[in-house]
């Protein structure tokens, strides 16, 4: 077996055992996988191929890859992972992870390394994506790297501008918006703080609360006014634009406020239904609680990337967390070192 493609040579095999199964093939999962196959671990990455940042054509801030297409970054990562003989990448949507309390030794003779005897195993089931096979596999370690789900403000045309004129990651995309008339659209309590960050690149910023009572307190509005940032509380009907991109925000009363770009504050959630049986500890916002090595509250289960606190971050942060957790997972599999 070698680093295989979308369905690999294991397509129809049920009950395959790996050292580590990683759920999610974004930067967090790929980086975890790369570092584990370099430790000669037999690793399966299961990925549903729905990257959250696919809306954008350019991603920023990844050292040596600033400005690269996010899809190209994923393809490069997959290629590097799949270049190792104990790597396997399979397109599949994981629908359950359950503890199986097995102490059976690794079943596959091709496994390159022993796993800790007596460890509880996990059974991972996945449904095939784009024609790939359903899979049932087991492993003593599972790494959750499945990223966030996000809900954009409910405006009819917002998708047409998301990732091009409108963004969500201020650290990633504000530089390119320098000097423009910008919008910040959202309904959450952190809007004022976000506005101050965006005002680093423009002196023409309007915060649109879409009539939400939770966004921007009167005290915050006064503080924002002191920085030259306007607050528009009237309900929004839609965003509009032309071939050049966004041209304005249309209010329900018919007023159009000209804007050439800006930021939205999506609502983020951590999709963990498939891992219900693990009863993982999560924080108040649903992120998976981990220690500084990525270990969750369940021995043998690790989590990396955007699903861990504080939530939505950056590609290089997710990849860095993956590398750190891979080292911890490798030690976990060795058991007591002396
Ligand atoms: C529009 C947009 C633009 C961005 N631009 C930038 C930027 O310029 N620079 C930057 O540094 N960051 C940027 N980000 C943030 C960056 O994309 C994330 O921080 C990063 O992708 C998080 O990596 P991750 O591996 O944790 O999750 P993801 O990249 O979200 O990967 C998760 C993977 O898990 C898979 N998955 C989910 N559920 C399952 C399941 N049940 N079974 C199997 N697979 C599953 C998904 O298909 C996906 O491939 C942007 C984000 C967005 C939304």
Coordinates of C-alpha atoms and ligand atoms in Angstrom, one line a residue:
X1 CA 0.0 0.0 0.0
X2 CA 1.3 3.5 -0.7
X3 CA 0.0 7.0 -0.5
X4 CA -3.1 6.5 -2.6
X5 CA -5.5 8.9 -4.3
X6 CA -9.2 9.5 -3.7
X7 CA -10.4 6.0 -3.1
X8 CA -7.1 4.1 -3.0
X9 CA -6.6 0.4 -3.1
X10 CA -8.6 -0.2 0.1
X11 CA -11.8 1.0 -1.4
X12 CA -14.0 -2.0 -0.6
X13 CA -12.2 -3.4 2.5
X14 CA -14.1 -3.2 5.7
X15 CA -12.4 -3.4 9.1
X16 CA -9.0 -2.1 8.1
X17 CA -6.9 -1.1 11.0
X18 CA -4.6 2.0 11.0
X19 CA -2.4 3.6 13.6
X20 CA -4.2 6.9 13.2
X21 CA -7.3 7.9 11.4
X22 CA -7.6 11.7 10.7
X23 CA -11.0 13.2 10.0
X24 CA -10.6 16.2 7.7
X25 CA -8.0 16.9 5.1
X26 CA -7.6 20.7 5.5
X27 CA -4.3 22.2 6.6
X28 CA -4.7 20.9 10.2
X29 CA -5.4 17.3 9.1
X30 CA -2.8 17.2 6.3
X31 CA -0.1 18.6 8.5
X32 CA -0.9 16.1 11.3
X33 CA -0.9 13.3 8.7
X34 CA 2.4 14.4 7.1
X35 CA 4.2 14.5 10.4
X36 CA 2.8 11.1 11.4
X37 CA 3.7 9.2 8.2
X38 CA 7.2 10.7 8.6
X39 CA 7.2 8.9 12.0
X40 CA 6.3 5.7 9.9
X41 CA 2.8 5.6 11.3
X42 CA 0.1 4.0 9.1
X43 CA -2.3 6.9 8.6
X44 CA -5.7 7.3 6.9
X45 CA -7.1 10.7 6.2
X46 CA -10.8 10.7 5.5
X47 CA -12.0 14.0 3.9
X48 CA -15.4 15.1 2.6
X49 CA -13.8 17.6 0.3
X50 CA -15.8 20.6 1.4
X51 CA -13.2 23.2 2.5
X52 CA -14.7 26.2 4.1
X53 CA -12.4 28.6 2.4
X54 CA -13.3 27.4 -1.1
X55 CA -15.2 30.6 -1.7
X56 CA -11.9 32.5 -2.0
X57 CA -9.4 32.4 -4.9
X58 CA -6.4 33.7 -2.9
X59 CA -5.3 33.0 0.6
X60 CA -2.8 35.2 2.5
X61 CA -0.4 35.0 5.4
X62 CA 1.0 31.4 5.0
X63 CA 4.8 31.9 5.0
X64 CA 6.3 31.0 1.6
X65 CA 2.7 30.7 0.2
X66 CA 1.3 34.2 0.6
X67 CA -1.2 34.8 -2.2
X68 CA -1.6 31.1 -3.1
X69 CA -5.0 29.7 -4.1
X70 CA -6.3 27.7 -1.2
X71 CA -7.2 24.8 -3.5
X72 CA -3.6 24.7 -4.7
X73 CA -2.4 24.7 -1.1
X74 CA -4.5 21.7 -0.3
X75 CA -3.4 19.9 -3.4
X76 CA 0.3 20.5 -2.5
X77 CA -0.4 19.2 1.0
X78 CA -2.1 16.1 -0.2
X79 CA 0.7 15.4 -2.7
X80 CA 3.3 15.7 0.1
X81 CA 1.3 13.4 2.4
X82 CA 0.6 10.9 -0.2
X83 CA 4.3 10.6 -1.2
X84 CA 4.9 8.4 1.9
X85 CA 4.4 4.7 1.8
X86 CA 2.2 4.5 4.9
X87 CA -0.2 7.3 3.9
X88 CA -3.7 6.9 2.5
X89 CA -6.1 9.7 1.6
X90 CA -9.7 8.7 1.0
X91 CA -12.7 10.9 0.1
X92 CA -15.4 10.2 2.5
X93 CA -17.8 11.8 4.9
X94 CA -17.3 10.4 8.4
X95 CA -20.7 9.7 10.0
X96 CA -19.7 7.9 13.2
X97 CA -16.8 7.4 15.6
X98 CA -17.4 5.0 18.4
X99 CA -15.1 3.5 21.0
X100 CA -14.8 -0.3 20.5
X101 CA -12.8 -1.2 23.7
X102 CA -10.6 -3.7 21.8
X103 CA -7.1 -4.6 22.7
X104 CA -6.5 -6.6 19.5
X105 CA -3.0 -6.1 18.0
X106 CA -2.7 -4.3 14.6
X107 CA -4.3 -6.6 12.1
X108 CA -2.4 -5.5 9.0
X109 CA 1.0 -7.0 8.4
X110 CA 1.8 -3.8 6.4
X111 CA 1.6 -1.7 9.5
X112 CA 5.0 -0.1 9.9
X113 CA 4.9 0.4 13.6
X114 CA 3.4 -1.2 16.7
X115 CA 0.6 0.4 18.6
X116 CA 0.3 0.5 22.3
X117 CA -1.1 -2.9 23.5
X118 CA -4.3 -2.7 25.4
X119 CA -5.3 0.7 24.0
X120 CA -9.0 1.2 23.4
X121 CA -9.8 1.2 19.6
X122 CA -12.2 3.4 17.7
X123 CA -14.4 2.4 14.8
X124 CA -14.8 5.0 12.2
X125 CA -17.5 4.7 9.5
X126 CA -17.7 6.9 6.4
X127 CA -19.8 7.4 3.4
X128 CA -18.1 7.7 0.0
X129 CA -18.0 11.1 -1.7
X130 CA -18.0 11.6 -5.5
X131 CA -18.1 7.8 -6.2
X132 CA -15.5 6.7 -3.6
X133 CA -16.4 3.7 -1.5
X134 CA -17.9 3.6 2.0
X135 CA -15.4 2.6 4.6
X136 CA -15.3 1.0 8.1
X137 CA -11.9 1.3 9.7
X138 CA -10.4 1.1 13.2
X139 CA -7.5 2.8 15.0
X140 CA -6.2 3.3 18.5
X141 CA -6.0 7.1 17.8
X142 CA -8.4 9.4 16.1
X143 CA -7.6 13.0 15.2
X144 CA -10.5 15.3 14.6
X145 CA -9.6 18.0 12.0
X146 CA -13.0 18.6 10.5
X147 CA -13.1 22.4 10.6
X148 CA -16.0 24.8 11.2
X149 CA -19.4 25.2 9.5
X150 CA -20.4 28.8 8.9
X151 CA -23.6 30.7 8.3
X152 CA -23.4 34.0 6.5
X153 CA -25.8 36.9 7.1
X154 CA -29.1 36.0 5.4
X155 CA -28.9 38.4 2.4
X156 CA -29.9 37.1 -1.0
X157 CA -26.8 38.1 -2.9
X158 CA -24.1 37.8 -0.3
X159 CA -22.6 34.5 -1.6
X160 CA -21.8 36.3 -4.9
X161 CA -19.4 38.6 -3.1
X162 CA -18.1 36.3 -0.4
X163 CA -14.4 35.5 -0.8
X164 CA -13.9 38.3 -3.4
X165 CA -15.3 41.6 -2.1
X166 CA -16.5 40.5 1.3
X167 CA -14.4 38.4 3.7
X168 CA -14.6 37.0 7.2
X169 CA -10.9 36.8 8.3
X170 CA -9.6 40.3 9.1
X171 CA -6.0 39.2 9.6
X172 CA -6.1 37.3 6.2
X173 CA -7.7 39.9 3.9
X174 CA -7.7 43.5 5.3
X175 CA -4.4 44.5 3.7
X176 CA -5.9 44.2 0.2
X177 CA -8.8 46.5 1.2
X178 CA -6.5 49.4 2.3
X179 CA -8.0 52.8 1.7
X180 CA -11.4 51.6 0.4
X181 CA -14.9 52.5 1.6
X182 CA -15.6 49.3 3.6
X183 CA -18.6 47.6 5.3
X184 CA -18.7 45.3 8.3
X185 CA -21.9 43.3 8.4
X186 CA -22.9 41.2 11.4
X187 CA -25.2 40.8 14.4
X188 CA -22.8 39.6 17.2
X189 CA -21.5 41.2 20.3
X190 CA -17.9 41.3 18.9
X191 CA -18.7 43.6 16.0
X192 CA -17.2 46.8 17.6
X193 CA -13.9 45.1 18.3
X194 CA -13.7 43.8 14.7
X195 CA -14.5 47.3 13.4
X196 CA -11.5 48.7 15.2
X197 CA -9.2 46.1 13.7
X198 CA -10.6 46.9 10.2
X199 CA -10.1 50.6 10.8
X200 CA -6.4 50.0 10.7
X201 CA -6.6 49.9 6.9
X202 CA -9.3 52.5 6.1
X203 CA -10.7 55.7 7.5
X204 CA -14.1 55.0 5.8
X205 CA -15.8 52.2 7.6
X206 CA -19.5 51.6 8.3
X207 CA -20.7 48.9 10.7
X208 CA -24.1 47.4 9.6
X209 CA -25.8 45.8 12.5
X210 CA -28.9 44.8 10.5
X211 CA -31.1 45.9 13.4
X212 CA -29.6 43.4 15.8
X213 CA -30.0 44.4 19.4
X214 CA -26.9 42.4 20.3
X215 CA -24.4 44.2 18.1
X216 CA -22.7 47.4 19.2
X217 CA -23.8 48.9 22.5
X218 CA -24.4 52.7 22.8
X219 CA -21.0 53.0 24.6
X220 CA -19.3 51.1 21.8
X221 CA -21.0 53.3 19.2
X222 CA -19.7 56.4 20.9
X223 CA -16.2 54.9 21.0
X224 CA -16.4 53.9 17.3
X225 CA -17.6 57.4 16.4
X226 CA -14.4 58.8 18.2
X227 CA -12.4 56.7 15.7
X228 CA -14.4 58.0 12.7
X229 CA -16.3 54.7 12.3
X230 CA -20.1 54.9 11.5
X231 CA -22.8 52.6 12.7
X232 CA -25.8 51.9 10.6
X233 CA -28.6 50.2 12.5
X234 CA -31.4 50.0 9.9
X235 CA -32.3 46.6 8.5
X236 CA -30.4 45.5 5.4
X237 CA -32.2 44.3 2.2
X238 CA -29.2 43.0 0.2
X239 CA -25.7 43.8 -1.1
X240 CA -25.3 44.9 -4.7
X241 CA -22.5 45.1 -7.2
X242 CA -21.3 44.9 -10.7
X243 CA -18.4 43.2 -12.6
X244 CA -15.9 45.1 -10.5
X245 CA -17.3 43.6 -7.3
X246 CA -19.4 45.0 -4.5
X247 CA -20.7 48.5 -5.0
X248 CA -23.0 49.0 -2.0
X249 CA -25.2 47.8 0.8
X250 CA -29.0 48.3 0.2
X251 CA -31.2 49.0 3.2
X252 CA -34.8 47.9 3.5
X253 CA -35.9 51.5 3.2
X254 CA -34.3 51.7 -0.3
X255 CA -31.2 53.6 0.7
X256 CA -28.0 52.4 -0.9
X257 CA -24.8 53.1 1.0
X258 CA -21.8 52.8 -1.4
X259 CA -19.1 50.4 -0.3
X260 CA -16.5 48.6 -2.5
X261 CA -15.9 45.7 -0.1
X262 CA -15.5 44.7 3.5
X263 CA -16.1 42.0 6.0
X264 CA -19.0 39.9 7.3
X265 CA -19.2 38.2 10.7
X266 CA -20.5 34.7 10.0
X267 CA -22.0 32.5 12.7
X268 CA -19.6 29.6 13.3
X269 CA -20.5 26.1 14.6
X270 CA -18.5 22.9 15.2
X271 CA -20.2 20.0 13.5
X272 CA -19.6 17.0 15.8
X273 CA -22.7 14.9 15.4
X274 CA -20.6 12.1 14.0
X275 CA -18.6 12.0 17.3
X276 CA -21.6 12.1 19.7
X277 CA -20.7 8.7 21.1
X278 CA -17.4 10.0 22.4
X279 CA -19.0 12.6 24.7
X280 CA -16.2 15.0 24.2
X281 CA -15.8 18.0 26.4
X282 CA -16.6 21.2 24.5
X283 CA -16.5 24.9 25.6
X284 CA -19.4 27.4 25.7
X285 CA -19.1 27.9 21.9
X286 CA -19.0 24.3 21.1
X287 CA -15.2 24.1 20.3
X288 CA -13.5 20.9 21.3
X289 CA -11.5 21.4 24.5
X290 CA -7.9 20.3 24.1
X291 CA -4.7 20.6 26.1
X292 CA -1.6 22.1 24.6
X293 CA -0.8 18.9 22.7
X294 CA -4.3 18.7 21.1
X295 CA -5.5 15.9 23.5
X296 CA -9.2 16.0 24.1
X297 CA -11.1 14.8 27.2
X298 CA -11.2 11.3 25.7
X299 CA -7.9 9.3 25.8
X300 CA -6.8 8.5 22.2
X301 CA -8.9 11.3 20.6
X302 CA -7.1 14.5 19.5
X303 CA -8.4 17.6 17.9
X304 CA -6.7 20.2 15.8
X305 CA -7.4 23.4 13.7
X306 CA -10.4 25.6 13.7
X307 CA -12.6 23.3 15.8
X308 CA -10.4 23.9 18.9
X309 CA -10.6 27.2 20.9
X310 CA -10.7 30.0 20.0
X311 CA -12.2 28.8 16.7
X312 CA -11.8 30.4 13.3
X313 CA -8.1 31.3 12.8
X314 CA -5.6 30.9 9.9
X315 CA -4.2 28.3 7.6
X316 CA -0.7 28.4 9.1
X317 CA -2.1 28.2 12.7
X318 CA -4.1 25.1 11.7
X319 CA -1.0 23.5 10.1
X320 CA 1.2 24.4 13.0
X321 CA -1.3 22.8 15.5
X322 CA -1.3 19.7 13.3
X323 CA 2.5 19.3 13.5
X324 CA 2.5 19.7 17.3
X325 CA -0.3 17.2 17.7
X326 CA 1.4 14.7 15.4
X327 CA 4.4 14.6 17.8
X328 CA 2.0 14.0 20.8
X329 CA 0.1 11.3 18.9
X330 CA 3.3 9.5 18.0
X331 CA 4.4 9.5 21.7
X332 CA 0.9 8.3 22.7
X333 CA 1.2 5.3 20.4
X334 CA 4.6 4.4 21.8
X335 CA 3.2 4.2 25.3
X336 CA 5.6 4.6 28.3
X337 CA 9.0 5.5 26.8
X338 CA 11.0 3.8 29.5
Ligands
LIG1 C1 -13.6 32.6 2.8 C2 -12.4 32.3 3.7 C3 -11.2 32.8 3.4 C4 -10.1 32.5 4.2 N1 -8.9 33.1 3.8 C5 -7.8 32.8 4.6 C6 -6.5 33.3 4.3 O1 -6.4 34.1 3.3 N2 -5.4 33.0 5.0 C7 -5.5 32.1 6.1 O2 -4.5 31.9 6.8 N3 -6.7 31.6 6.5 C8 -7.8 31.9 5.7 N4 -9.1 31.4 6.1 C9 -9.2 30.5 7.3 C10 -8.7 29.1 7.0 O3 -9.4 28.7 5.8 C11 -9.0 28.2 8.2 O4 -8.4 28.7 9.3 C12 -8.3 26.8 7.9 O5 -8.8 26.3 6.7 C13 -8.7 25.9 9.0 O6 -8.1 24.6 8.7 P1 -8.8 23.3 9.3 O7 -7.9 22.2 8.7 O8 -9.0 23.4 10.8 O9 -10.2 23.2 8.7 P2 -10.7 23.2 7.1 O10 -9.7 23.9 6.3 O11 -12.1 23.8 7.2 O12 -10.7 21.7 6.7 C14 -11.7 20.8 7.3 C15 -11.8 19.6 6.3 O13 -12.6 18.6 7.0 C16 -13.5 18.1 6.1 N5 -14.6 17.5 6.9 C17 -15.6 18.2 7.6 N6 -16.4 17.3 8.1 C18 -16.0 16.0 7.8 C19 -16.5 14.7 8.1 N7 -17.6 14.5 8.8 N8 -15.8 13.7 7.5 C20 -14.7 13.9 6.7 N9 -14.2 15.1 6.4 C21 -14.9 16.2 7.0 C22 -13.9 19.2 5.2 O14 -14.4 18.8 3.9 C23 -12.6 20.0 5.0 O15 -11.8 19.5 3.9 C24 -10.2 31.7 5.3 C25 -11.4 31.1 5.6 C26 -12.5 31.4 4.8 C27 -13.9 30.9 5.2

